[in-house]
């Protein structure tokens, strides 16, 4: 049975890697009590709290954390009319945090995710593992059967071409969850008691050309390399769909990473996911997505970006164009979404004026 | 969800490059004793084979190979490649094949891993090559497809090939093992996953299982290095045939899985000595991988044998002039397909 680590078990690392280069973005509607458990690992870092829901409510942040907090009023004030691209009443609003950050790296985590234990009982410093994943290369062009070759105790296997062993820069590190797995509503309804107790001790690069379902619960990325692709779409209040925010961002991100020669890793670290959301509520949110996905996936699988799209912005604007062209016929929602994708880029550029000219794959 | 396969549909094929198989067979006895076993002796091994009692097996030696394929083709089955003869003469649907220097591994709880059972599970549950499942094999107990996985892709496709892994001596190439002389693989990764379509993988022949009827023709000892020897550091034939398998499976919509089961690979050999021989293979991969990445098979290739023929012709055309090794490999592939048609049961 998976259990979370207790607060006293989590020991702070001797060195907080990248503490001035990484922001932790947390969307919340309730409270941030969970931070208490993460304190030894998170305290050295700056937090960006994106408060969803009622802006008149005060969210209490535990003492000792360095943070900035934005509620809906702040988002509206900062973005003006462009605030329309940021979802309301859905954790998709977290992407506002990515936009407003000034750091090179982002780690985002849900407020119902606690510290997990590895099989030896040790508390897992998820942030440290994400950083290791992001700071070591990815290998998307040829599959290594021993998984991440840059991990201690591993390496490339026989037959792996030497010319591919330098790898490419890692743009995304996708972590996993023990206890409540990230299932869709139908699966939750059929298997309400299933818990993920399997600790798979691997990090691996998702091969080029392969799509995956990116979960935003435990995710880190190089904001400089891929930030503009991490738009979590139009979800929640007034939208016909929910629980596809991270999925949408993940498909856009993967297509762009494949195009620009950047890597996406998945696997460790695990966090302990404590709260099972209501499957009936989820079903209503996901319902249209389940059908639309059957059109969306082939769209992304076949999406081709022209050679002159050499920056993330250009790629993203081009994708938005293709979404409008090819997915509007599925539902008018995609027309709105395509427009929102463009608004997102405009808003990003406005808040990050020097970011507009970052060339592909070159981290500063 | 899973196909039911009977014990009598399986052959365990062992290529004997060591003469004394006593401890090997005895260690594997709990897992092997139910099944029919084919042992193929390396035709160039001089000593008599020592095999313990109590197994249901057939042993093939040099004169058997001679008789079936003719003495001119004998060289194809030297060293590690002798096992391919076993694939050829087997009459079963599924093959499980493990190197004779591998023993059952222990999982983190201390239990012996039944590699045979795990391979069978891998082959009898669907593969999911068109979309990556972040919880790995969705058909294993305690796991499922994650949110965002398209429903239309959840029935998966037939898994034609299962690649297992190795604890202790991992399958690194000679330069890597020479550099990290003391490194041993102690990480037990508790996962099976489908290798995505379009993604190539270096399939190590050390611990594999496959549907012989479907992919047999692609398992061909074609790429023989000039200095090929009796250590895995000195071979590339499995890597080449594995790439053929993957390309064919991708084309035909079949799946290839990797991960569990682990076997324990015994320390032997000297990577530095092997380096002198295998450097050739290491260089060749620089040509081999781009070649396989760029292959496009035609719509007319509807069986694995068809795919192998097309790959062989493309290899002759595009790589033949780079190194005569490739031209020989191409010929070996075509010969193999013919051999398969006449001796194998397609």
XYZ file of C-alpha atoms in Angstrom:
710
model
C 0.000 0.000 0.000
C 1.430 3.342 -0.975
C 1.697 5.870 1.812
C 2.910 9.414 1.801
C 6.053 10.349 3.701
C 5.433 12.163 6.952
C 6.668 15.718 7.281
C 9.516 14.741 9.594
C 10.822 12.178 7.141
C 11.500 14.690 4.441
C 15.060 15.923 4.878
C 16.235 19.060 3.132
C 19.015 18.483 0.615
C 22.433 19.965 1.310
C 22.284 22.076 -1.820
C 19.060 23.464 -3.283
C 19.786 23.153 -6.982
C 18.745 26.045 -9.230
C 17.102 27.884 -6.336
C 17.370 31.239 -8.075
C 16.468 29.899 -11.484
C 13.302 27.980 -10.787
C 9.766 29.015 -9.820
C 7.211 26.661 -8.332
C 3.759 27.368 -9.762
C 0.795 26.179 -7.728
C -2.845 26.660 -8.685
C -5.169 26.580 -5.721
C -8.728 27.207 -4.725
C -8.665 25.841 -1.194
C -5.605 26.268 0.911
C -1.900 25.530 0.796
C -1.587 23.302 3.848
C 0.158 20.696 1.714
C 3.176 22.997 1.504
C 3.975 22.207 5.107
C 4.923 18.698 4.091
C 7.042 19.910 1.189
C 8.781 22.588 3.248
C 12.233 20.953 3.456
C 12.310 20.609 -0.335
C 10.455 23.755 -1.442
C 11.384 26.439 1.052
C 14.509 27.665 -0.775
C 12.445 28.343 -3.893
C 10.184 31.155 -5.000
C 6.513 30.237 -5.327
C 3.954 31.630 -7.739
C 0.481 30.944 -6.421
C -2.365 31.281 -8.883
C -5.581 31.555 -6.935
C -8.551 30.324 -8.871
C -12.205 30.863 -7.968
C -13.503 33.609 -5.712
C -10.888 36.406 -5.572
C -12.346 37.833 -2.381
C -11.264 34.746 -0.491
C -7.863 34.963 1.195
C -5.560 32.048 0.640
C -3.216 31.593 3.554
C 0.341 30.695 2.603
C 2.337 28.951 5.351
C 5.010 31.103 7.027
C 8.508 31.206 5.696
C 7.804 30.813 1.984
C 8.801 33.457 -0.524
C 5.908 33.880 -2.930
C 3.788 36.012 -5.210
C 0.074 35.377 -5.386
C -2.327 36.223 -8.189
C -6.097 35.989 -8.053
C -8.578 36.604 -10.853
C -8.630 40.333 -10.265
C -4.848 40.432 -10.624
C -4.972 38.413 -13.825
C -7.595 40.728 -15.284
C -5.622 43.778 -14.230
C -2.336 42.545 -15.624
C -3.595 41.171 -18.910
C -6.571 43.410 -19.590
C -8.660 42.029 -22.462
C -6.058 39.325 -23.070
C -7.092 37.778 -19.740
C -9.756 35.994 -21.769
C -7.213 33.322 -22.663
C -6.712 32.345 -19.017
C -9.274 29.828 -17.763
C -11.446 30.574 -14.780
C -12.662 27.949 -12.302
C -10.187 25.386 -13.539
C -6.611 24.628 -12.565
C -5.707 25.473 -16.157
C -5.302 29.003 -14.822
C -1.885 27.878 -13.607
C -0.370 28.739 -16.961
C -0.713 32.382 -15.995
C 2.018 31.571 -13.501
C 4.313 30.383 -16.301
C 3.744 33.592 -18.182
C 4.393 35.885 -15.276
C 7.498 34.048 -14.033
C 10.903 35.463 -14.808
C 12.819 32.268 -14.221
C 14.361 29.728 -16.533
C 12.651 26.670 -15.055
C 9.154 25.951 -13.791
C 7.928 23.186 -11.539
C 4.188 22.889 -11.140
C 2.371 20.710 -8.646
C -1.227 20.279 -7.518
C -2.236 21.151 -3.963
C -3.350 17.589 -3.228
C 0.040 16.076 -4.002
C 2.217 15.055 -1.111
C 5.722 13.699 -0.689
C 5.913 10.039 -1.679
C 8.216 7.337 -0.365
C 10.476 5.198 -2.494
C 10.535 1.414 -1.914
C 13.252 1.799 0.730
C 10.969 4.140 2.697
C 12.932 7.271 1.933
C 11.034 10.512 1.242
C 11.298 11.467 -2.431
C 12.528 14.939 -3.258
C 10.487 15.282 -6.422
C 11.854 18.705 -7.235
C 15.436 17.507 -7.106
C 14.677 14.628 -9.470
C 12.898 16.943 -11.922
C 15.926 19.198 -11.909
C 18.216 16.251 -12.605
C 15.939 15.244 -15.476
C 15.964 18.740 -16.948
C 19.696 19.236 -16.568
C 20.634 16.007 -18.311
C 20.034 15.362 -22.014
C 17.205 13.451 -23.628
C 17.509 10.767 -26.279
C 14.488 10.933 -28.567
C 16.008 9.497 -31.730
C 16.730 5.934 -30.662
C 15.248 4.048 -27.743
C 17.636 3.004 -24.997
C 16.421 -0.254 -23.495
C 18.038 0.605 -20.159
C 16.029 3.831 -20.083
C 17.783 7.083 -19.115
C 21.455 6.438 -19.936
C 22.593 9.478 -17.948
C 21.355 8.137 -14.629
C 23.844 6.733 -12.208
C 24.302 3.030 -12.722
C 22.931 3.110 -16.272
C 24.368 3.751 -19.714
C 23.682 3.261 -23.378
C 23.259 -0.327 -24.516
C 25.116 -2.200 -27.218
C 23.956 -1.040 -30.612
C 23.234 2.533 -29.580
C 24.971 4.742 -32.156
C 27.733 6.821 -30.629
C 26.788 9.845 -32.683
C 23.454 9.977 -30.842
C 24.897 9.658 -27.353
C 25.193 13.370 -26.651
C 21.456 13.625 -26.710
C 19.418 16.814 -27.010
C 18.390 19.424 -24.418
C 15.539 18.353 -22.191
C 12.556 20.661 -22.306
C 10.045 18.769 -20.153
C 10.173 16.421 -17.177
C 6.887 14.606 -16.596
C 6.563 12.969 -13.189
C 4.165 10.276 -12.011
C 1.868 9.561 -9.046
C 1.518 6.876 -6.430
C -1.812 6.154 -4.760
C -4.574 7.856 -6.791
C -3.605 7.361 -10.441
C -4.478 9.891 -13.115
C -7.365 8.008 -14.696
C -10.184 9.474 -16.771
C -13.743 9.453 -15.463
C -14.934 6.230 -17.145
C -11.955 4.318 -15.757
C -12.454 5.873 -12.306
C -16.089 4.776 -12.355
C -15.156 1.213 -13.297
C -12.192 0.934 -10.943
C -12.892 3.255 -8.006
C -10.588 1.356 -5.669
C -7.545 0.971 -7.876
C -4.422 2.558 -6.459
C -1.067 2.839 -8.113
C 1.391 1.061 -5.860
C 3.958 0.189 -8.501
C 7.176 2.181 -8.180
C 8.858 2.037 -11.574
C 12.433 3.108 -11.051
C 12.958 4.646 -14.478
C 13.175 7.919 -16.325
C 12.917 7.671 -20.087
C 12.737 9.914 -23.106
C 9.512 9.738 -25.078
C 10.628 9.013 -28.620
C 10.327 11.575 -31.355
C 7.059 11.256 -33.206
C 5.209 9.721 -30.280
C 2.470 11.568 -28.425
C 1.621 11.061 -24.789
C -0.947 12.280 -22.231
C 0.872 14.973 -20.241
C -0.457 15.339 -16.711
C 0.040 18.732 -15.076
C 0.003 17.421 -11.486
C 3.756 16.891 -11.192
C 5.484 18.582 -14.071
C 8.607 20.591 -14.691
C 9.936 22.298 -17.781
C 12.549 24.624 -19.128
C 10.528 27.781 -19.537
C 13.108 29.330 -21.797
C 13.068 26.398 -24.180
C 9.356 25.604 -24.297
C 7.369 27.927 -22.030
C 5.262 29.465 -24.791
C 3.909 26.044 -25.760
C 2.662 25.374 -22.235
C -0.688 27.059 -22.694
C -3.296 25.110 -20.785
C -6.184 26.118 -23.011
C -9.741 27.240 -22.362
C -11.332 25.166 -19.633
C -13.759 25.581 -16.765
C -16.270 28.386 -16.475
C -18.174 28.985 -19.696
C -16.248 26.304 -21.575
C -17.660 23.040 -22.924
C -14.783 20.958 -21.663
C -12.538 20.381 -18.680
C -9.639 18.108 -17.675
C -8.019 18.420 -21.053
C -5.892 21.450 -20.225
C -2.657 19.659 -19.552
C -3.397 17.187 -22.315
C -3.711 19.989 -24.851
C -0.531 21.651 -23.667
C 1.246 18.310 -23.779
C 0.306 17.561 -27.389
C 1.284 21.040 -28.569
C 4.490 20.828 -26.588
C 5.433 17.403 -27.920
C 4.840 18.352 -31.550
C 6.955 21.464 -31.097
C 9.695 19.657 -29.180
C 9.867 17.031 -31.912
C 10.129 19.761 -34.508
C 12.814 21.726 -32.674
C 14.853 18.715 -31.560
C 14.092 19.016 -27.847
C 13.465 16.179 -25.440
C 10.579 15.179 -23.203
C 11.185 12.796 -20.322
C 8.697 10.828 -18.270
C 8.906 8.580 -15.228
C 10.505 9.562 -11.923
C 9.854 11.415 -9.728
C 6.736 10.094 -8.025
C 4.560 12.199 -5.772
C 1.764 10.870 -3.580
C -1.586 11.887 -5.001
C -4.022 12.003 -2.136
C -7.331 13.175 -3.452
C -9.595 11.283 -5.805
C -11.777 13.757 -7.655
C -15.453 13.022 -8.115
C -15.787 10.776 -11.165
C -19.299 11.984 -11.990
C -18.148 15.591 -12.015
C -15.161 14.527 -14.088
C -17.328 12.662 -16.566
C -19.335 15.764 -17.262
C -16.172 17.788 -17.797
C -14.439 15.210 -19.976
C -17.413 13.933 -21.879
C -16.946 15.985 -25.024
C -13.208 15.574 -24.856
C -13.521 11.812 -25.099
C -15.198 12.187 -28.479
C -13.201 15.151 -29.701
C -9.978 13.426 -28.805
C -10.553 10.943 -31.603
C -10.149 13.854 -34.026
C -7.592 15.769 -32.009
C -5.067 12.951 -31.803
C -4.818 12.326 -35.572
C -4.529 16.090 -35.989
C -1.485 16.250 -33.751
C -0.024 13.042 -35.135
C -0.118 14.498 -38.621
C 0.755 18.075 -37.728
C 3.774 19.221 -39.678
C 5.511 22.482 -38.933
C 7.299 24.278 -41.749
C 11.068 24.582 -41.643
C 10.966 28.323 -41.102
C 9.320 27.821 -37.713
C 12.535 28.035 -35.783
C 11.262 29.448 -32.485
C 8.634 28.188 -30.086
C 6.436 31.239 -30.780
C 6.489 30.691 -34.514
C 5.703 27.010 -34.039
C 2.858 27.806 -31.686
C 1.290 30.450 -33.909
C 1.502 28.022 -36.816
C -0.158 25.306 -34.727
C -2.928 27.741 -33.765
C -3.490 28.401 -37.448
C -3.724 24.675 -38.166
C -6.093 24.161 -35.242
C -8.391 26.793 -36.702
C -8.156 25.293 -40.183
C -8.570 21.655 -39.302
C -10.370 21.365 -35.968
C -13.007 24.110 -36.212
C -15.201 21.702 -38.104
C -15.200 19.379 -35.098
C -16.669 22.102 -32.896
C -16.687 25.916 -32.841
C -14.832 25.585 -29.514
C -11.641 24.966 -31.450
C -12.067 28.210 -33.313
C -12.180 30.000 -29.966
C -9.279 27.932 -28.707
C -7.152 28.791 -31.726
C -7.800 32.479 -31.100
C -6.972 32.038 -27.437
C -3.696 30.363 -28.389
C -2.746 33.467 -30.332
C -3.857 35.728 -27.481
C -1.679 33.675 -25.142
C 1.387 34.277 -27.277
C 0.608 37.985 -27.506
C 0.171 38.163 -23.753
C 3.387 36.205 -23.219
C 5.341 38.508 -25.468
C 3.895 41.530 -23.690
C 4.951 40.265 -20.281
C 8.276 38.902 -21.526
C 9.584 41.370 -24.082
C 13.118 39.978 -24.383
C 11.772 36.427 -24.574
C 10.358 37.045 -28.042
C 13.655 36.375 -29.768
C 14.921 33.248 -27.987
C 16.095 30.918 -30.737
C 15.192 27.253 -30.687
C 17.065 24.908 -28.467
C 19.584 27.439 -27.226
C 19.285 27.833 -23.480
C 20.821 31.017 -22.035
C -7.947 -9.369 -22.456
C -5.272 -11.987 -22.981
C -4.947 -14.837 -25.398
C -4.666 -18.187 -23.739
C -1.657 -20.093 -24.918
C -0.929 -23.691 -24.094
C 2.421 -25.043 -23.016
C 2.689 -27.098 -26.176
C 2.648 -23.973 -28.311
C 5.992 -22.879 -26.927
C 9.570 -23.856 -27.690
C 12.474 -22.760 -25.557
C 15.487 -22.363 -27.819
C 18.975 -22.313 -26.365
C 22.054 -21.671 -28.436
C 24.821 -23.604 -26.710
C 28.120 -21.850 -27.094
C 29.358 -23.482 -23.916
C 29.509 -27.241 -23.751
C 28.611 -27.703 -20.105
C 24.978 -26.715 -19.709
C 24.487 -28.526 -16.406
C 24.139 -25.619 -14.023
C 22.354 -23.495 -16.620
C 19.665 -26.117 -17.176
C 19.371 -26.965 -13.493
C 18.889 -23.338 -12.474
C 16.213 -22.880 -15.098
C 14.575 -26.218 -14.396
C 11.575 -24.802 -12.450
C 10.720 -22.563 -15.378
C 11.723 -24.797 -18.284
C 10.638 -28.272 -17.274
C 7.077 -27.900 -18.568
C 8.159 -26.988 -22.038
C 9.779 -28.538 -25.053
C 13.346 -27.333 -25.439
C 15.516 -27.071 -28.508
C 19.243 -26.921 -27.888
C 21.411 -25.990 -30.820
C 25.110 -26.531 -30.404
C 27.434 -24.002 -31.993
C 28.690 -26.009 -34.975
C 32.246 -24.913 -34.243
C 32.211 -26.006 -30.602
C 34.449 -29.030 -30.265
C 33.486 -30.459 -26.864
C 30.525 -32.742 -26.218
C 27.463 -31.096 -24.712
C 26.689 -31.948 -21.105
C 22.975 -31.667 -20.434
C 21.253 -32.871 -17.247
C 18.381 -35.366 -17.316
C 14.704 -34.697 -16.952
C 13.936 -32.350 -19.809
C 11.842 -32.762 -22.908
C 14.346 -31.689 -25.489
C 15.844 -32.035 -28.928
C 19.497 -31.339 -29.527
C 20.843 -30.226 -32.885
C 24.515 -30.335 -33.728
C 26.746 -29.635 -36.689
C 25.711 -32.628 -38.765
C 22.020 -31.814 -38.211
C 22.539 -28.277 -39.409
C 24.497 -29.625 -42.387
C 21.711 -31.981 -43.255
C 18.973 -29.390 -43.130
C 20.623 -26.356 -44.707
C 23.702 -27.713 -46.436
C 27.328 -27.222 -45.437
C 27.699 -24.002 -47.410
C 25.186 -22.269 -45.154
C 26.754 -23.659 -41.973
C 28.737 -20.497 -41.322
C 25.531 -18.557 -40.874
C 24.898 -20.439 -37.639
C 28.249 -20.042 -35.955
C 28.581 -18.744 -32.410
C 25.550 -17.010 -30.964
C 23.772 -17.352 -34.292
C 23.378 -21.100 -33.789
C 20.109 -20.373 -32.007
C 18.543 -19.174 -35.251
C 18.698 -22.737 -36.482
C 16.444 -23.582 -33.576
C 13.968 -20.954 -34.704
C 14.037 -22.464 -38.166
C 13.316 -26.039 -37.186
C 10.879 -25.311 -34.381
C 7.293 -26.215 -35.108
C 5.804 -24.173 -32.306
C 4.071 -20.842 -32.450
C 6.077 -19.092 -29.754
C 9.796 -19.090 -29.042
C 11.565 -18.029 -25.894
C 15.302 -17.723 -26.192
C 17.923 -16.930 -23.558
C 21.732 -16.915 -23.766
C 23.415 -19.844 -22.055
C 25.304 -17.565 -19.673
C 22.102 -16.226 -18.088
C 20.360 -17.526 -14.994
C 17.021 -16.680 -13.379
C 17.163 -13.261 -11.705
C 15.697 -12.250 -8.366
C 13.128 -9.500 -8.074
C 13.473 -6.844 -5.322
C 11.431 -9.047 -2.955
C 13.902 -11.878 -3.399
C 11.677 -14.115 -5.504
C 13.069 -15.816 -8.576
C 11.717 -14.249 -11.718
C 9.924 -16.672 -14.003
C 11.146 -15.153 -17.219
C 9.202 -17.662 -19.278
C 5.888 -16.751 -17.698
C 6.558 -13.038 -18.047
C 7.476 -13.339 -21.733
C 4.284 -15.303 -22.298
C 2.264 -12.603 -20.564
C 3.939 -9.968 -22.726
C 3.129 -11.856 -25.916
C -0.433 -12.639 -25.003
C -1.546 -9.181 -23.948
C -1.905 -6.397 -26.488
C 0.771 -3.882 -27.329
C 0.017 -0.168 -27.611
C 2.450 1.367 -30.094
C 0.437 4.342 -31.293
C 0.286 6.428 -28.134
C 2.500 6.308 -25.085
C 0.873 5.276 -21.807
C 2.638 7.022 -18.946
C 1.776 4.208 -16.550
C 3.495 1.817 -18.956
C 1.750 -1.505 -19.656
C -1.964 -0.799 -19.180
C -2.821 -4.500 -19.160
C -0.786 -5.364 -16.113
C -2.543 -5.758 -12.788
C -2.921 -2.539 -10.867
C -2.440 -0.349 -13.937
C -4.598 0.981 -16.739
C -4.685 3.575 -19.460
C -4.282 7.104 -18.118
C -6.484 10.127 -18.633
C -6.007 11.456 -22.122
C -5.377 8.091 -23.766
C -7.686 7.868 -26.781
C -10.323 5.223 -26.322
C -10.128 3.967 -29.885
C -6.513 2.961 -29.277
C -7.168 1.017 -26.095
C -7.685 -2.400 -27.620
C -4.114 -2.312 -28.827
C -2.477 -4.563 -31.391
C -0.938 -8.012 -31.277
C 2.428 -8.159 -29.570
C 4.810 -10.082 -31.793
C 8.038 -9.591 -29.857
C 9.099 -9.297 -26.221
C 12.572 -7.980 -25.304
C 13.683 -8.715 -21.772
C 16.497 -7.127 -19.803
C 19.517 -8.199 -17.727
C 20.734 -7.679 -14.197
C 24.397 -7.765 -13.248
C 26.183 -7.679 -16.599
C 24.046 -5.384 -18.735
C 24.269 -5.513 -22.497
C 26.595 -2.590 -22.997
C 28.988 -2.443 -25.900
C 32.669 -3.118 -25.373
C 33.877 0.498 -25.139
C 31.243 1.311 -22.504
C 31.925 -1.778 -20.438
C 35.674 -1.291 -20.736
C 35.336 2.274 -19.499
C 33.028 1.363 -16.642
C 34.685 -1.915 -15.790
C 32.993 -2.305 -12.423
C 29.537 -1.080 -13.402
C 26.841 -3.663 -12.972
C 23.160 -3.202 -13.542
C 21.383 -3.519 -10.228
C 18.339 -1.436 -11.042
C 15.186 -3.535 -11.328
C 12.696 -1.472 -13.310
C 9.292 -2.957 -12.647
C 7.725 -2.183 -16.006
C 6.871 -3.569 -19.399
C 6.145 -1.070 -22.123
C 5.409 -1.018 -25.801
C 8.105 0.520 -27.968
C 6.260 3.233 -29.898
C 5.647 2.834 -33.618
C 8.299 4.578 -35.640
C 10.816 4.354 -32.851
C 13.806 2.078 -33.352
C 15.402 0.076 -30.592
C 18.575 -2.013 -30.246
C 17.097 -5.430 -29.542
C 19.542 -7.518 -27.613
C 19.243 -11.220 -28.366
C 20.194 -12.221 -24.843
C 16.648 -12.599 -23.507
C 13.843 -12.547 -26.063
C 10.545 -14.140 -26.971
C 8.470 -13.872 -30.103
C 5.647 -15.204 -32.203
C 7.603 -17.417 -34.543
C 4.835 -17.797 -37.061
C 4.531 -14.063 -37.476
C 8.069 -12.648 -37.176
C 10.287 -15.699 -37.635
C 11.514 -14.664 -41.097
C 12.851 -11.389 -39.697
C 15.018 -13.093 -37.106
C 17.941 -13.676 -39.337
C 21.648 -14.008 -38.567
C 22.595 -11.747 -41.406
C 25.053 -9.173 -40.147
C 28.116 -11.141 -39.191
C 31.130 -9.121 -38.135
C 34.507 -10.135 -39.532
C 35.873 -10.673 -36.057
C 32.662 -12.020 -34.607
C 33.263 -14.056 -31.549
C 31.751 -15.767 -28.559
C 30.987 -12.767 -26.409
C 28.036 -10.468 -26.989
C 30.535 -7.600 -27.179
C 31.730 -9.142 -30.393
C 28.420 -9.468 -32.228
C 25.888 -7.289 -33.944
C 23.674 -9.904 -35.585
C 20.911 -9.563 -33.019
C 20.897 -5.772 -33.298
C 20.524 -5.981 -37.069
C 17.765 -8.555 -37.003
C 16.041 -6.649 -34.214
C 15.923 -3.541 -36.381
C 14.399 -5.654 -39.170
C 11.825 -6.957 -36.729
C 10.903 -3.467 -35.544
C 10.626 -2.002 -39.021
C 8.472 -4.919 -40.150
C 6.263 -4.761 -37.050
C 5.772 -1.012 -37.438
C 4.792 -1.530 -41.060
C 2.361 -4.331 -40.290
C 0.834 -2.781 -37.172
C 2.330 -5.300 -34.735
C 3.761 -4.523 -31.339
C 7.158 -4.884 -29.708
C 7.442 -4.720 -25.936
C 10.477 -4.099 -23.773
C 11.209 -4.291 -20.055
C 10.437 -7.256 -17.822
C 11.484 -10.014 -17.495
C 15.023 -9.683 -16.179
C 17.565 -12.488 -16.323
C 20.813 -12.577 -14.391
C 23.768 -12.377 -16.693
C 26.963 -13.922 -15.431
C 30.229 -12.032 -15.552
C 32.494 -13.349 -18.205
C 34.895 -12.119 -20.788
C 37.141 -9.104 -21.041
C 35.619 -6.047 -22.696
C 39.018 -4.635 -23.597
C 39.938 -7.770 -25.520
C 36.546 -7.672 -27.186
C 36.980 -4.024 -28.032
C 39.538 -4.993 -30.616
C 36.892 -7.032 -32.386
C 33.691 -5.130 -31.796
C 34.872 -1.676 -32.696
C 33.885 -2.612 -36.196
C 30.295 -3.153 -35.106
C 30.238 0.113 -33.235
C 31.271 1.990 -36.366
C 28.737 0.160 -38.513
C 25.821 1.284 -36.343
C 26.430 4.812 -37.608
C 25.340 3.580 -41.035
C 22.847 1.015 -39.888
C 20.604 3.236 -37.812
C 20.035 6.004 -40.395
C 19.409 3.258 -42.954
C 16.639 1.673 -40.915
C 15.235 5.049 -39.943
C 14.809 5.972 -43.579
C 13.349 2.695 -44.864
C 9.870 2.882 -46.262
C 8.227 -0.417 -46.996
C 5.738 -0.731 -49.805
C 2.041 -1.421 -49.516
C 2.629 -4.751 -51.219
C 4.675 -5.975 -48.257
C 1.935 -7.680 -46.307
C 3.923 -10.307 -44.447
C 7.111 -10.176 -42.431
C 8.852 -12.204 -45.142
C 7.889 -9.556 -47.712
C 9.284 -6.871 -45.419
C 12.560 -8.740 -44.986
C 12.983 -9.029 -48.751
C 12.410 -5.301 -49.199
C 14.832 -4.443 -46.403
C 17.417 -6.792 -47.917
C 17.102 -5.211 -51.331
C 17.323 -1.726 -49.865
C 20.384 -2.744 -47.840
C 22.118 -4.108 -50.915
C 21.333 -0.960 -52.862
C 22.074 1.661 -50.263
C 24.675 0.091 -48.015
C 26.269 -2.519 -50.250
C 28.900 -0.122 -51.516
C 29.756 1.176 -48.024
C 30.930 -2.172 -46.767
C 30.792 -5.651 -48.316
C 29.429 -6.814 -44.975
C 26.095 -5.259 -45.887
C 25.957 -6.887 -49.266
C 26.586 -10.226 -47.559
C 23.928 -9.424 -44.972
C 21.423 -8.637 -47.699
C 22.152 -11.939 -49.413
C 21.883 -13.796 -46.107
C 18.468 -12.230 -45.539
C 17.189 -13.337 -48.923
C 18.633 -16.811 -48.422
C 16.996 -16.952 -45.020
C 13.564 -16.094 -46.378
C 13.903 -18.900 -48.925
C 15.190 -21.247 -46.259
C 12.282 -20.288 -44.059
C 9.839 -21.018 -46.814
C 11.291 -24.456 -47.452
C 12.271 -25.568 -43.971
C 10.349 -23.335 -41.630
C 6.629 -23.773 -41.735
C 5.214 -20.812 -43.642
